[in-house]
Amino acid sequence: MSLKKKLIILNTTIMLGLGSAFAIPSVKAESISDIQSQRTGLQSDISEAEQVIQELKKEQTKMNAQIAQIESAMKENDQKIKDTKQEIRDTEKDIDSLKKEIKALEERIAKREEVLKERALSFQESGGDVEYLEVVLGSKSFGEFVNRVGAVATIVEADQQILSEQEADKADLEKKQATVEKKLQSLKDMEVELKGMQSQIKDQKAETVNMKAKIEKKESETEALKQSLENKDAGLEAQIASIRENIKKEEERKASEKADLDRAAEEVNSSNASSEEPSSSSSEESSSSSKAESSASGSSKGESLSNSSKNSSADKPAAASKPEASKTETSSKPSSANTGSAITAGYKYIGNSTYKFGGGRTASDIANGLFDCSGFVAWAYKQAGVNLPASTDALKSAGRQVSSSQKQPGDLVFFNTYKTDGHVGIYVGGGKFIGSQSSTGVAIANMESGYWADVFNGRVVRVN
């Protein structure tokens, strides 16, 4: 084979090698683009998962605060129960002491009755027909007359005193009995109410703890999903790095091959220049052959570049747009012009108040945000210029009762908690009400799900 033919073959090999070197990275680049697109989607999912986790953490923090409030309310209620029990014990001691006094009184009364019986018996034994006047007139001398008058007066006075003391002791006894029994009954009623409230608070705590557990479970699942997405993303990133490393190695190999081919071509050129046996016929033949082969090489290169161009172009489908879900909001008109003020009056106490049994009835309680349910309702309406009673039983009659399906903002809603109609609040619309709850203080609560949905009794009163 002549040196020129060798040179042509080497040049053709170089061109084919270069075409291969550029074609492989193009294919690899498309793979990287596809993987990078997958990574973009994964990173978007990771970002959404992170947002969900943050929201769940906020909910968890809120639940922890709510549980702390409930535990504080339970602790305060426990103390009230202890104090009430102590008062009951003290009152029972008072009753024991009173029983001793009653026994002493009964003994005195019994003695007086014996005295009266003896006098009556003595009177009967004397014939029963001797009057005090006869006793006085039967005296034989003036001195005896004076003595008999004094004796009769003393007897009459003694009888009257005995009867008077008898009546006074009986009245005192009845008064003490009534007072102590009333106090004892009041304390027992308070104990029952406090125990009922404590049971309600425990139910709310159990529900809150259950909700917290669900949130923690959801957070754990979301964390696991996020970790899975991050692992997939790391895998794709490693895959991209591996492809890029392979591209780099492939380019280095092709560069090395090109350098080797360049050196070989240079050696052939050097050898061709030093040859001394060129002939015109062989030159023409070589020239003709070289042109033909060069033309073939150019055609092959063109086809290679054309195929590379075709392989690198691809149509990508356009992403379909998702329609946004429309949100509808419902609103109800207040039942009267004053209800709006009654509803908004309590907003300043949301998250800034504490439930207090019997609270909201003094300036000090109101200033410090201390309310019970009925006290808050009465105070809120008073800010709107409407005077309402401050007890759940009285509030049931503070207006006309309407159907639950027709309730409007400003209506009073009642719940069976520790007793029938044991809790009351002001409906604000959207299935929610504002009230002073034992576990949260003044707050807006959902009455269409959870605890308050279970205890809502359907009573709705529209304030006149």
PDB file of N, CA and C in Angstrom, residues 92-135:
ATOM      1  N   GLU A  92     -69.497  19.122 107.968  1.00  0.00           N
ATOM      2  CA  GLU A  92     -69.952  17.912 108.663  1.00  0.00           C
ATOM      3  C   GLU A  92     -69.536  17.945 110.131  1.00  0.00           C
ATOM      4  N   LYS A  93     -68.340  18.528 110.384  1.00  0.00           N
ATOM      5  CA  LYS A  93     -67.928  18.696 111.783  1.00  0.00           C
ATOM      6  C   LYS A  93     -68.876  19.651 112.506  1.00  0.00           C
ATOM      7  N   ASP A  94     -69.219  20.747 111.774  1.00  0.00           N
ATOM      8  CA  ASP A  94     -70.184  21.689 112.355  1.00  0.00           C
ATOM      9  C   ASP A  94     -71.502  20.989 112.663  1.00  0.00           C
ATOM     10  N   ILE A  95     -71.895  20.097 111.750  1.00  0.00           N
ATOM     11  CA  ILE A  95     -73.147  19.363 111.958  1.00  0.00           C
ATOM     12  C   ILE A  95     -73.039  18.460 113.180  1.00  0.00           C
ATOM     13  N   ASP A  96     -71.871  17.799 113.323  1.00  0.00           N
ATOM     14  CA  ASP A  96     -71.667  16.948 114.507  1.00  0.00           C
ATOM     15  C   ASP A  96     -71.764  17.780 115.792  1.00  0.00           C
ATOM     16  N   SER A  97     -71.110  18.969 115.728  1.00  0.00           N
ATOM     17  CA  SER A  97     -71.166  19.865 116.898  1.00  0.00           C
ATOM     18  C   SER A  97     -72.601  20.301 117.162  1.00  0.00           C
ATOM     19  N   LEU A  98     -73.311  20.590 116.049  1.00  0.00           N
ATOM     20  CA  LEU A  98     -74.701  21.028 116.191  1.00  0.00           C
ATOM     21  C   LEU A  98     -75.567  19.911 116.761  1.00  0.00           C
ATOM     22  N   LYS A  99     -75.251  18.679 116.376  1.00  0.00           N
ATOM     23  CA  LYS A  99     -76.010  17.550 116.901  1.00  0.00           C
ATOM     24  C   LYS A  99     -75.868  17.455 118.421  1.00  0.00           C
ATOM     25  N   LYS A 100     -74.631  17.756 118.893  1.00  0.00           N
ATOM     26  CA  LYS A 100     -74.422  17.751 120.348  1.00  0.00           C
ATOM     27  C   LYS A 100     -75.262  18.844 121.013  1.00  0.00           C
ATOM     28  N   GLU A 101     -75.272  20.039 120.353  1.00  0.00           N
ATOM     29  CA  GLU A 101     -76.084  21.127 120.889  1.00  0.00           C
ATOM     30  C   GLU A 101     -77.561  20.750 120.863  1.00  0.00           C
ATOM     31  N   ILE A 102     -77.953  20.109 119.787  1.00  0.00           N
ATOM     32  CA  ILE A 102     -79.350  19.680 119.671  1.00  0.00           C
ATOM     33  C   ILE A 102     -79.703  18.706 120.794  1.00  0.00           C
ATOM     34  N   LYS A 103     -78.744  17.792 121.050  1.00  0.00           N
ATOM     35  CA  LYS A 103     -78.991  16.824 122.122  1.00  0.00           C
ATOM     36  C   LYS A 103     -79.151  17.519 123.471  1.00  0.00           C
ATOM     37  N   ALA A 104     -78.277  18.532 123.724  1.00  0.00           N
ATOM     38  CA  ALA A 104     -78.358  19.284 124.981  1.00  0.00           C
ATOM     39  C   ALA A 104     -79.691  20.036 125.064  1.00  0.00           C
ATOM     40  N   LEU A 105     -80.099  20.642 123.926  1.00  0.00           N
ATOM     41  CA  LEU A 105     -81.365  21.361 123.884  1.00  0.00           C
ATOM     42  C   LEU A 105     -82.531  20.415 124.155  1.00  0.00           C
ATOM     43  N   GLU A 106     -82.444  19.257 123.524  1.00  0.00           N
ATOM     44  CA  GLU A 106     -83.516  18.287 123.717  1.00  0.00           C
ATOM     45  C   GLU A 106     -83.613  17.859 125.178  1.00  0.00           C
ATOM     46  N   GLU A 107     -82.425  17.727 125.821  1.00  0.00           N
ATOM     47  CA  GLU A 107     -82.422  17.360 127.235  1.00  0.00           C
ATOM     48  C   GLU A 107     -83.070  18.456 128.086  1.00  0.00           C
ATOM     49  N   ARG A 108     -82.729  19.733 127.800  1.00  0.00           N
ATOM     50  CA  ARG A 108     -83.311  20.858 128.543  1.00  0.00           C
ATOM     51  C   ARG A 108     -84.829  20.902 128.330  1.00  0.00           C
ATOM     52  N   ILE A 109     -85.217  20.699 127.075  1.00  0.00           N
ATOM     53  CA  ILE A 109     -86.653  20.697 126.767  1.00  0.00           C
ATOM     54  C   ILE A 109     -87.360  19.579 127.530  1.00  0.00           C
ATOM     55  N   ALA A 110     -86.702  18.414 127.560  1.00  0.00           N
ATOM     56  CA  ALA A 110     -87.288  17.271 128.269  1.00  0.00           C
ATOM     57  C   ALA A 110     -87.445  17.578 129.762  1.00  0.00           C
ATOM     58  N   LYS A 111     -86.420  18.214 130.350  1.00  0.00           N
ATOM     59  CA  LYS A 111     -86.492  18.565 131.786  1.00  0.00           C
ATOM     60  C   LYS A 111     -87.629  19.538 132.055  1.00  0.00           C
ATOM     61  N   ARG A 112     -87.750  20.539 131.153  1.00  0.00           N
ATOM     62  CA  ARG A 112     -88.821  21.522 131.340  1.00  0.00           C
ATOM     63  C   ARG A 112     -90.190  20.833 131.251  1.00  0.00           C
ATOM     64  N   GLU A 113     -90.274  19.914 130.300  1.00  0.00           N
ATOM     65  CA  GLU A 113     -91.541  19.197 130.164  1.00  0.00           C
ATOM     66  C   GLU A 113     -91.865  18.401 131.428  1.00  0.00           C
ATOM     67  N   GLU A 114     -90.827  17.840 132.047  1.00  0.00           N
ATOM     68  CA  GLU A 114     -91.030  17.105 133.299  1.00  0.00           C
ATOM     69  C   GLU A 114     -91.549  18.028 134.400  1.00  0.00           C
ATOM     70  N   VAL A 115     -90.963  19.226 134.481  1.00  0.00           N
ATOM     71  CA  VAL A 115     -91.408  20.207 135.481  1.00  0.00           C
ATOM     72  C   VAL A 115     -92.874  20.553 135.260  1.00  0.00           C
ATOM     73  N   LEU A 116     -93.206  20.837 133.994  1.00  0.00           N
ATOM     74  CA  LEU A 116     -94.593  21.186 133.692  1.00  0.00           C
ATOM     75  C   LEU A 116     -95.541  20.032 134.007  1.00  0.00           C
ATOM     76  N   LYS A 117     -95.073  18.789 133.709  1.00  0.00           N
ATOM     77  CA  LYS A 117     -95.906  17.626 134.001  1.00  0.00           C
ATOM     78  C   LYS A 117     -96.143  17.492 135.506  1.00  0.00           C
ATOM     79  N   GLU A 118     -95.062  17.712 136.282  1.00  0.00           N
ATOM     80  CA  GLU A 118     -95.182  17.607 137.745  1.00  0.00           C
ATOM     81  C   GLU A 118     -96.171  18.635 138.278  1.00  0.00           C
ATOM     82  N   ARG A 119     -96.107  19.846 137.752  1.00  0.00           N
ATOM     83  CA  ARG A 119     -97.026  20.902 138.198  1.00  0.00           C
ATOM     84  C   ARG A 119     -98.470  20.551 137.827  1.00  0.00           C
ATOM     85  N   ALA A 120     -98.589  20.041 136.615  1.00  0.00           N
ATOM     86  CA  ALA A 120     -99.940  19.660 136.196  1.00  0.00           C
ATOM     87  C   ALA A 120    -100.481  18.543 137.078  1.00  0.00           C
ATOM     88  N   LEU A 121     -99.594  17.572 137.408  1.00  0.00           N
ATOM     89  CA  LEU A 121     -99.997  16.445 138.247  1.00  0.00           C
ATOM     90  C   LEU A 121    -100.383  16.932 139.653  1.00  0.00           C
ATOM     91  N   SER A 122     -99.549  17.834 140.153  1.00  0.00           N
ATOM     92  CA  SER A 122     -99.820  18.394 141.482  1.00  0.00           C
ATOM     93  C   SER A 122    -101.151  19.132 141.486  1.00  0.00           C
ATOM     94  N   PHE A 123    -101.435  19.829 140.442  1.00  0.00           N
ATOM     95  CA  PHE A 123    -102.690  20.578 140.331  1.00  0.00           C
ATOM     96  C   PHE A 123    -103.888  19.618 140.321  1.00  0.00           C
ATOM     97  N   GLN A 124    -103.686  18.480 139.553  1.00  0.00           N
ATOM     98  CA  GLN A 124    -104.769  17.500 139.477  1.00  0.00           C
ATOM     99  C   GLN A 124    -105.010  16.838 140.850  1.00  0.00           C
ATOM    100  N   GLU A 125    -103.914  16.545 141.577  1.00  0.00           N
ATOM    101  CA  GLU A 125    -104.023  15.887 142.876  1.00  0.00           C
ATOM    102  C   GLU A 125    -104.742  16.776 143.901  1.00  0.00           C
ATOM    103  N   SER A 126    -104.633  18.078 143.728  1.00  0.00           N
ATOM    104  CA  SER A 126    -105.296  19.008 144.662  1.00  0.00           C
ATOM    105  C   SER A 126    -106.770  19.198 144.332  1.00  0.00           C
ATOM    106  N   GLY A 127    -107.230  18.493 143.363  1.00  0.00           N
ATOM    107  CA  GLY A 127    -108.655  18.567 143.029  1.00  0.00           C
ATOM    108  C   GLY A 127    -108.923  19.246 141.716  1.00  0.00           C
ATOM    109  N   GLY A 128    -107.940  20.007 141.221  1.00  0.00           N
ATOM    110  CA  GLY A 128    -108.075  20.620 139.914  1.00  0.00           C
ATOM    111  C   GLY A 128    -108.979  21.789 139.857  1.00  0.00           C
ATOM    112  N   ASP A 129    -109.522  22.230 141.020  1.00  0.00           N
ATOM    113  CA  ASP A 129    -110.452  23.348 140.947  1.00  0.00           C
ATOM    114  C   ASP A 129    -110.008  24.502 141.817  1.00  0.00           C
ATOM    115  N   VAL A 130    -108.765  24.435 142.327  1.00  0.00           N
ATOM    116  CA  VAL A 130    -108.265  25.537 143.141  1.00  0.00           C
ATOM    117  C   VAL A 130    -107.597  26.543 142.239  1.00  0.00           C
ATOM    118  N   GLU A 131    -108.060  27.736 142.247  1.00  0.00           N
ATOM    119  CA  GLU A 131    -107.472  28.770 141.419  1.00  0.00           C
ATOM    120  C   GLU A 131    -106.536  29.611 142.255  1.00  0.00           C
ATOM    121  N   TYR A 132    -105.674  30.330 141.550  1.00  0.00           N
ATOM    122  CA  TYR A 132    -104.698  31.165 142.241  1.00  0.00           C
ATOM    123  C   TYR A 132    -105.391  32.200 143.138  1.00  0.00           C
ATOM    124  N   LEU A 133    -106.567  32.698 142.716  1.00  0.00           N
ATOM    125  CA  LEU A 133    -107.281  33.711 143.492  1.00  0.00           C
ATOM    126  C   LEU A 133    -107.749  33.118 144.842  1.00  0.00           C
ATOM    127  N   GLU A 134    -108.193  31.837 144.795  1.00  0.00           N
ATOM    128  CA  GLU A 134    -108.654  31.190 146.012  1.00  0.00           C
ATOM    129  C   GLU A 134    -107.510  31.000 146.996  1.00  0.00           C
ATOM    130  N   VAL A 135    -106.323  30.691 146.387  1.00  0.00           N
ATOM    131  CA  VAL A 135    -105.133  30.531 147.243  1.00  0.00           C
ATOM    132  C   VAL A 135    -104.837  31.830 147.960  1.00  0.00           C
TER     133      VAL A 135
END
